[in-house]
PDB file of C-alpha atoms and ligand atoms in Angstrom:
ATOM      1  CA  UNK A   1     152.172  76.183  85.231  1.00  0.00           C
ATOM      2  CA  UNK A   2     152.866  79.841  86.045  1.00  0.00           C
ATOM      3  CA  UNK A   3     156.581  80.533  86.308  1.00  0.00           C
ATOM      4  CA  UNK A   4     157.561  83.053  88.985  1.00  0.00           C
ATOM      5  CA  UNK A   5     160.739  85.026  89.669  1.00  0.00           C
ATOM      6  CA  UNK A   6     161.053  86.451  93.193  1.00  0.00           C
ATOM      7  CA  UNK A   7     163.227  89.486  93.968  1.00  0.00           C
ATOM      8  CA  UNK A   8     164.431  90.132  97.524  1.00  0.00           C
ATOM      9  CA  UNK A   9     166.794  92.299  99.549  1.00  0.00           C
ATOM     10  CA  UNK A  10     166.393  90.919 103.058  1.00  0.00           C
ATOM     11  CA  UNK A  11     165.712  87.867 105.196  1.00  0.00           C
ATOM     12  CA  UNK A  12     163.301  86.426 102.641  1.00  0.00           C
ATOM     13  CA  UNK A  13     160.762  85.064 105.116  1.00  0.00           C
ATOM     14  CA  UNK A  14     157.996  85.908 102.635  1.00  0.00           C
ATOM     15  CA  UNK A  15     160.046  84.214  99.893  1.00  0.00           C
ATOM     16  CA  UNK A  16     160.361  81.114 102.055  1.00  0.00           C
ATOM     17  CA  UNK A  17     156.612  80.951 102.524  1.00  0.00           C
ATOM     18  CA  UNK A  18     156.170  81.126  98.755  1.00  0.00           C
ATOM     19  CA  UNK A  19     158.802  78.419  98.214  1.00  0.00           C
ATOM     20  CA  UNK A  20     157.002  76.169 100.697  1.00  0.00           C
ATOM     21  CA  UNK A  21     153.631  76.793  99.048  1.00  0.00           C
ATOM     22  CA  UNK A  22     155.037  76.184  95.562  1.00  0.00           C
ATOM     23  CA  UNK A  23     156.427  72.845  96.707  1.00  0.00           C
ATOM     24  CA  UNK A  24     152.907  71.548  97.337  1.00  0.00           C
ATOM     25  CA  UNK A  25     151.719  69.390  94.407  1.00  0.00           C
ATOM     26  CA  UNK A  26     148.483  71.283  93.869  1.00  0.00           C
ATOM     27  CA  UNK A  27     150.039  74.739  93.766  1.00  0.00           C
ATOM     28  CA  UNK A  28     149.618  76.061  90.198  1.00  0.00           C
ATOM     29  CA  UNK A  29     152.853  78.082  90.105  1.00  0.00           C
ATOM     30  CA  UNK A  30     156.529  77.395  90.554  1.00  0.00           C
ATOM     31  CA  UNK A  31     159.422  79.619  91.550  1.00  0.00           C
ATOM     32  CA  UNK A  32     162.024  79.377  88.768  1.00  0.00           C
ATOM     33  CA  UNK A  33     164.583  81.876  90.067  1.00  0.00           C
ATOM     34  CA  UNK A  34     165.318  84.177  93.001  1.00  0.00           C
ATOM     35  CA  UNK A  35     167.129  87.461  92.414  1.00  0.00           C
ATOM     36  CA  UNK A  36     168.595  89.975  94.857  1.00  0.00           C
ATOM     37  CA  UNK A  37     170.051  93.479  94.709  1.00  0.00           C
ATOM     38  CA  UNK A  38     172.657  92.546  97.329  1.00  0.00           C
ATOM     39  CA  UNK A  39     174.033  89.511  99.115  1.00  0.00           C
ATOM     40  CA  UNK A  40     170.675  89.007 100.823  1.00  0.00           C
ATOM     41  CA  UNK A  41     170.211  86.518 103.665  1.00  0.00           C
ATOM     42  CA  UNK A  42     167.127  85.228 101.915  1.00  0.00           C
ATOM     43  CA  UNK A  43     169.201  83.725  99.069  1.00  0.00           C
ATOM     44  CA  UNK A  44     169.901  80.866 101.470  1.00  0.00           C
ATOM     45  CA  UNK A  45     166.234  79.831 101.159  1.00  0.00           C
ATOM     46  CA  UNK A  46     166.604  79.523  97.383  1.00  0.00           C
ATOM     47  CA  UNK A  47     169.669  77.350  97.847  1.00  0.00           C
ATOM     48  CA  UNK A  48     167.885  75.158 100.410  1.00  0.00           C
ATOM     49  CA  UNK A  49     164.990  74.654  98.004  1.00  0.00           C
ATOM     50  CA  UNK A  50     167.315  74.037  95.048  1.00  0.00           C
ATOM     51  CA  UNK A  51     166.121  77.131  93.192  1.00  0.00           C
ATOM     52  CA  UNK A  52     168.648  79.023  91.008  1.00  0.00           C
ATOM     53  CA  UNK A  53     169.461  82.525  92.192  1.00  0.00           C
ATOM     54  CA  UNK A  54     171.390  85.552  91.050  1.00  0.00           C
ATOM     55  CA  UNK A  55     172.584  88.796  92.558  1.00  0.00           C
ATOM     56  CA  UNK A  56     172.818  92.127  90.736  1.00  0.00           C
ATOM     57  CA  UNK A  57     174.440  94.365  93.366  1.00  0.00           C
ATOM     58  CA  UNK A  58     172.911  97.825  93.120  1.00  0.00           C
ATOM     59  CA  UNK A  59     176.176  99.375  94.293  1.00  0.00           C
ATOM     60  CA  UNK A  60     178.085  97.877  91.356  1.00  0.00           C
ATOM     61  CA  UNK A  61     176.245 100.081  88.851  1.00  0.00           C
ATOM     62  CA  UNK A  62     176.537 103.765  88.102  1.00  0.00           C
ATOM     63  CA  UNK A  63     172.822 104.383  88.263  1.00  0.00           C
ATOM     64  CA  UNK A  64     169.396 102.816  88.631  1.00  0.00           C
ATOM     65  CA  UNK A  65     168.936 102.513  84.875  1.00  0.00           C
ATOM     66  CA  UNK A  66     172.182 100.544  84.419  1.00  0.00           C
ATOM     67  CA  UNK A  67     171.286  98.313  87.372  1.00  0.00           C
ATOM     68  CA  UNK A  68     167.802  97.815  85.974  1.00  0.00           C
ATOM     69  CA  UNK A  69     169.166  96.871  82.559  1.00  0.00           C
ATOM     70  CA  UNK A  70     171.305  94.092  84.022  1.00  0.00           C
ATOM     71  CA  UNK A  71     168.463  92.963  86.281  1.00  0.00           C
ATOM     72  CA  UNK A  72     166.199  92.854  83.229  1.00  0.00           C
ATOM     73  CA  UNK A  73     168.748  90.829  81.277  1.00  0.00           C
ATOM     74  CA  UNK A  74     168.968  88.275  84.101  1.00  0.00           C
ATOM     75  CA  UNK A  75     165.190  88.048  84.386  1.00  0.00           C
ATOM     76  CA  UNK A  76     164.791  87.719  80.605  1.00  0.00           C
ATOM     77  CA  UNK A  77     167.010  84.651  80.818  1.00  0.00           C
ATOM     78  CA  UNK A  78     164.201  82.962  82.754  1.00  0.00           C
ATOM     79  CA  UNK A  79     161.311  84.748  80.983  1.00  0.00           C
ATOM     80  CA  UNK A  80     159.081  84.436  84.055  1.00  0.00           C
ATOM     81  CA  UNK A  81     155.318  84.796  83.675  1.00  0.00           C
ATOM     82  CA  UNK A  82     155.241  86.787  86.935  1.00  0.00           C
ATOM     83  CA  UNK A  83     157.770  88.742  88.994  1.00  0.00           C
ATOM     84  CA  UNK A  84     157.138  88.974  92.745  1.00  0.00           C
ATOM     85  CA  UNK A  85     158.914  91.694  94.751  1.00  0.00           C
ATOM     86  CA  UNK A  86     159.098  90.253  98.221  1.00  0.00           C
ATOM     87  CA  UNK A  87     161.074  92.586 100.394  1.00  0.00           C
ATOM     88  CA  UNK A  88     162.997  94.121  97.502  1.00  0.00           C
ATOM     89  CA  UNK A  89     164.067  97.431  99.018  1.00  0.00           C
ATOM     90  CA  UNK A  90     164.727  99.096  95.672  1.00  0.00           C
ATOM     91  CA  UNK A  91     162.534 100.957  93.228  1.00  0.00           C
ATOM     92  CA  UNK A  92     162.722  99.319  89.826  1.00  0.00           C
ATOM     93  CA  UNK A  93     163.561 101.752  87.010  1.00  0.00           C
ATOM     94  CA  UNK A  94     160.547 102.749  84.933  1.00  0.00           C
ATOM     95  CA  UNK A  95     162.078 101.090  81.859  1.00  0.00           C
ATOM     96  CA  UNK A  96     162.027  97.674  83.575  1.00  0.00           C
ATOM     97  CA  UNK A  97     158.541  98.150  84.980  1.00  0.00           C
ATOM     98  CA  UNK A  98     157.322  99.145  81.515  1.00  0.00           C
ATOM     99  CA  UNK A  99     158.750  95.958  80.012  1.00  0.00           C
ATOM    100  CA  UNK A 100     157.144  93.602  82.480  1.00  0.00           C
ATOM    101  CA  UNK A 101     154.057  95.543  83.604  1.00  0.00           C
ATOM    102  CA  UNK A 102     151.520  94.485  84.769  1.00  0.00           C
ATOM    103  CA  UNK A 103     153.186  91.145  85.529  1.00  0.00           C
ATOM    104  CA  UNK A 104     155.027  92.481  88.593  1.00  0.00           C
ATOM    105  CA  UNK A 105     153.422  92.329  92.039  1.00  0.00           C
ATOM    106  CA  UNK A 106     154.724  93.591  95.373  1.00  0.00           C
ATOM    107  CA  UNK A 107     153.920  92.960  99.005  1.00  0.00           C
ATOM    108  CA  UNK A 108     153.786  95.959 101.310  1.00  0.00           C
ATOM    109  CA  UNK A 109     153.467  95.944 105.138  1.00  0.00           C
ATOM    110  CA  UNK A 110     150.715  98.592 105.326  1.00  0.00           C
ATOM    111  CA  UNK A 111     147.105  99.124 104.210  1.00  0.00           C
ATOM    112  CA  UNK A 112     147.819 101.030 100.970  1.00  0.00           C
ATOM    113  CA  UNK A 113     147.367 103.759 100.045  1.00  0.00           C
ATOM    114  CA  UNK A 114     148.224 104.372 103.717  1.00  0.00           C
ATOM    115  CA  UNK A 115     151.954 104.518 104.506  1.00  0.00           C
ATOM    116  CA  UNK A 116     153.625 103.788 101.145  1.00  0.00           C
ATOM    117  CA  UNK A 117     157.405 103.680 100.809  1.00  0.00           C
ATOM    118  CA  UNK A 118     160.298 101.996 102.504  1.00  0.00           C
ATOM    119  CA  UNK A 119     159.139 102.496 106.123  1.00  0.00           C
ATOM    120  CA  UNK A 120     155.460 101.579 106.099  1.00  0.00           C
ATOM    121  CA  UNK A 121     155.600  99.879 109.502  1.00  0.00           C
ATOM    122  CA  UNK A 122     157.588 102.640 111.182  1.00  0.00           C
ATOM    123  CA  UNK A 123     155.328 105.323 109.681  1.00  0.00           C
ATOM    124  CA  UNK A 124     152.153 103.598 110.913  1.00  0.00           C
ATOM    125  CA  UNK A 125     153.607 103.405 114.436  1.00  0.00           C
ATOM    126  CA  UNK A 126     154.687 107.045 114.319  1.00  0.00           C
ATOM    127  CA  UNK A 127     151.200 108.047 113.180  1.00  0.00           C
ATOM    128  CA  UNK A 128     149.730 106.397 116.271  1.00  0.00           C
ATOM    129  CA  UNK A 129     147.053 104.533 114.295  1.00  0.00           C
ATOM    130  CA  UNK A 130     145.134 101.707 115.978  1.00  0.00           C
ATOM    131  CA  UNK A 131     145.262  99.527 112.878  1.00  0.00           C
ATOM    132  CA  UNK A 132     147.466  99.168 109.833  1.00  0.00           C
ATOM    133  CA  UNK A 133     147.577  96.255 107.404  1.00  0.00           C
ATOM    134  CA  UNK A 134     149.238  94.308 104.621  1.00  0.00           C
ATOM    135  CA  UNK A 135     148.754  94.759 100.883  1.00  0.00           C
ATOM    136  CA  UNK A 136     149.637  93.043  97.629  1.00  0.00           C
ATOM    137  CA  UNK A 137     149.664  95.371  94.636  1.00  0.00           C
ATOM    138  CA  UNK A 138     150.586  95.519  90.974  1.00  0.00           C
ATOM    139  CA  UNK A 139     153.854  97.429  90.599  1.00  0.00           C
ATOM    140  CA  UNK A 140     153.579 100.570  88.511  1.00  0.00           C
ATOM    141  CA  UNK A 141     156.116 103.338  88.022  1.00  0.00           C
ATOM    142  CA  UNK A 142     155.084 105.047  91.237  1.00  0.00           C
ATOM    143  CA  UNK A 143     155.884 104.173  94.856  1.00  0.00           C
ATOM    144  CA  UNK A 144     153.453 101.470  96.046  1.00  0.00           C
ATOM    145  CA  UNK A 145     150.766 103.172  93.951  1.00  0.00           C
ATOM    146  CA  UNK A 146     149.616 100.361  91.642  1.00  0.00           C
ATOM    147  CA  UNK A 147     146.245  98.555  91.639  1.00  0.00           C
ATOM    148  CA  UNK A 148     145.551  96.754  94.936  1.00  0.00           C
ATOM    149  CA  UNK A 149     145.122  92.987  94.482  1.00  0.00           C
ATOM    150  CA  UNK A 150     144.597  92.037  98.135  1.00  0.00           C
ATOM    151  CA  UNK A 151     144.821  93.693 101.545  1.00  0.00           C
ATOM    152  CA  UNK A 152     143.845  93.048 105.135  1.00  0.00           C
ATOM    153  CA  UNK A 153     143.676  95.119 108.317  1.00  0.00           C
ATOM    154  CA  UNK A 154     146.024  94.318 111.214  1.00  0.00           C
ATOM    155  CA  UNK A 155     145.730  95.804 114.718  1.00  0.00           C
ATOM    156  CA  UNK A 156     148.516  97.923 116.209  1.00  0.00           C
ATOM    157  CA  UNK A 157     149.087  97.109 119.898  1.00  0.00           C
ATOM    158  CA  UNK A 158     149.895  99.910 122.347  1.00  0.00           C
ATOM    159  CA  UNK A 159     153.270  98.369 123.236  1.00  0.00           C
ATOM    160  CA  UNK A 160     154.220  97.513 119.643  1.00  0.00           C
ATOM    161  CA  UNK A 161     157.703  98.211 118.391  1.00  0.00           C
ATOM    162  CA  UNK A 162     158.510  98.330 114.678  1.00  0.00           C
ATOM    163  CA  UNK A 163     159.765  94.752 114.988  1.00  0.00           C
ATOM    164  CA  UNK A 164     156.771  93.294 116.838  1.00  0.00           C
ATOM    165  CA  UNK A 165     154.330  95.019 114.512  1.00  0.00           C
ATOM    166  CA  UNK A 166     156.257  93.925 111.396  1.00  0.00           C
ATOM    167  CA  UNK A 167     156.347  90.330 112.650  1.00  0.00           C
ATOM    168  CA  UNK A 168     152.569  90.446 113.092  1.00  0.00           C
ATOM    169  CA  UNK A 169     152.162  91.843 109.562  1.00  0.00           C
ATOM    170  CA  UNK A 170     154.432  89.402 107.710  1.00  0.00           C
ATOM    171  CA  UNK A 171     152.346  86.241 108.204  1.00  0.00           C
ATOM    172  CA  UNK A 172     149.349  88.120 106.765  1.00  0.00           C
ATOM    173  CA  UNK A 173     151.465  89.339 103.846  1.00  0.00           C
ATOM    174  CA  UNK A 174     152.567  85.780 103.147  1.00  0.00           C
ATOM    175  CA  UNK A 175     149.023  84.427 103.179  1.00  0.00           C
ATOM    176  CA  UNK A 176     147.794  87.237 100.890  1.00  0.00           C
ATOM    177  CA  UNK A 177     150.771  86.836  98.540  1.00  0.00           C
ATOM    178  CA  UNK A 178     150.403  83.065  98.207  1.00  0.00           C
ATOM    179  CA  UNK A 179     146.696  83.459  97.539  1.00  0.00           C
ATOM    180  CA  UNK A 180     147.283  86.198  94.931  1.00  0.00           C
ATOM    181  CA  UNK A 181     149.923  84.095  93.114  1.00  0.00           C
ATOM    182  CA  UNK A 182     147.537  81.133  93.165  1.00  0.00           C
ATOM    183  CA  UNK A 183     144.683  83.213  91.751  1.00  0.00           C
ATOM    184  CA  UNK A 184     146.897  84.722  89.047  1.00  0.00           C
ATOM    185  CA  UNK A 185     148.091  81.227  88.103  1.00  0.00           C
ATOM    186  CA  UNK A 186     144.533  79.893  87.807  1.00  0.00           C
ATOM    187  CA  UNK A 187     143.452  82.928  85.801  1.00  0.00           C
ATOM    188  CA  UNK A 188     140.959  83.880  88.495  1.00  0.00           C
ATOM    189  CA  UNK A 189     142.806  87.155  89.021  1.00  0.00           C
ATOM    190  CA  UNK A 190     143.648  89.145  85.905  1.00  0.00           C
ATOM    191  CA  UNK A 191     146.525  91.611  86.159  1.00  0.00           C
ATOM    192  CA  UNK A 192     145.797  95.097  84.888  1.00  0.00           C
ATOM    193  CA  UNK A 193     147.934  98.192  84.661  1.00  0.00           C
TER     194      UNK A 193
HETATM  195  C1  GRF B 201     158.136  92.542 104.035  1.00  0.00           C
HETATM  196  O1  GRF B 201     157.275  93.042 105.053  1.00  0.00           O
HETATM  197  C2  GRF B 201     157.923  93.321 102.768  1.00  0.00           C
HETATM  198  O2  GRF B 201     156.604  93.707 102.528  1.00  0.00           O
HETATM  199  C3  GRF B 201     158.754  94.540 103.062  1.00  0.00           C
HETATM  200  O3  GRF B 201     159.934  94.041 103.661  1.00  0.00           O
HETATM  201  C4  GRF B 201     159.583  92.844 104.353  1.00  0.00           C
HETATM  202  C5  GRF B 201     160.479  91.763 103.821  1.00  0.00           C
HETATM  203  O4  GRF B 201     160.526  90.779 104.779  1.00  0.00           O
HETATM  204  N1  GRF B 201     159.055  95.259 101.833  1.00  0.00           N
HETATM  205  P1  GRF B 201     161.268  89.397 104.391  1.00  0.00           P
HETATM  206  O5  GRF B 201     162.587  89.780 103.730  1.00  0.00           O
HETATM  207  O6  GRF B 201     160.353  88.672 103.437  1.00  0.00           O
HETATM  208  O7  GRF B 201     161.419  88.693 105.703  1.00  0.00           O
END
């Protein structure tokens, strides 16, 4: 049974989808812990599903390295087989990525390598493209630059706002993420650097 740690910063709707999938008896992975870099709304989903959680507030540390060290210590306590970044709005320090790579995957609300970074949805809208997408990638020490595990195109509507477009992207992200976690757990999908 693949053990998974999920890291979040926000509402955790993608986390919730993963928690619901992992509750199904035939799902070959289970979420063992949820971590956050702040007092994220999404931690409430972990509590509802009876999953342990922890918070390592980024602001409580002098720098990214110190934050990453504590985050790594907390994760090591659970020694997860896989770490899923699901709306974590922080770059992990290279030292942490190096320790867990390639067993860290991330969801991104764009069709990478298009529109990497923290504002993929906003950037796609600003670019006036007719379609964007959702991607699941292996986390490397770049910004959304790791190997692409799954992605799918999503149309941009003329009257889209960042919110309406993001809400159309998230369900696709969730479906791709759940499928990627399932395929990693069954060994069908091998993680490479
Ligand atoms: C997702 O679109 C994720 O890809 C992006 O932030 C969003 C998080 O949404 N990094 P939620 O917190 O899962 O609702």
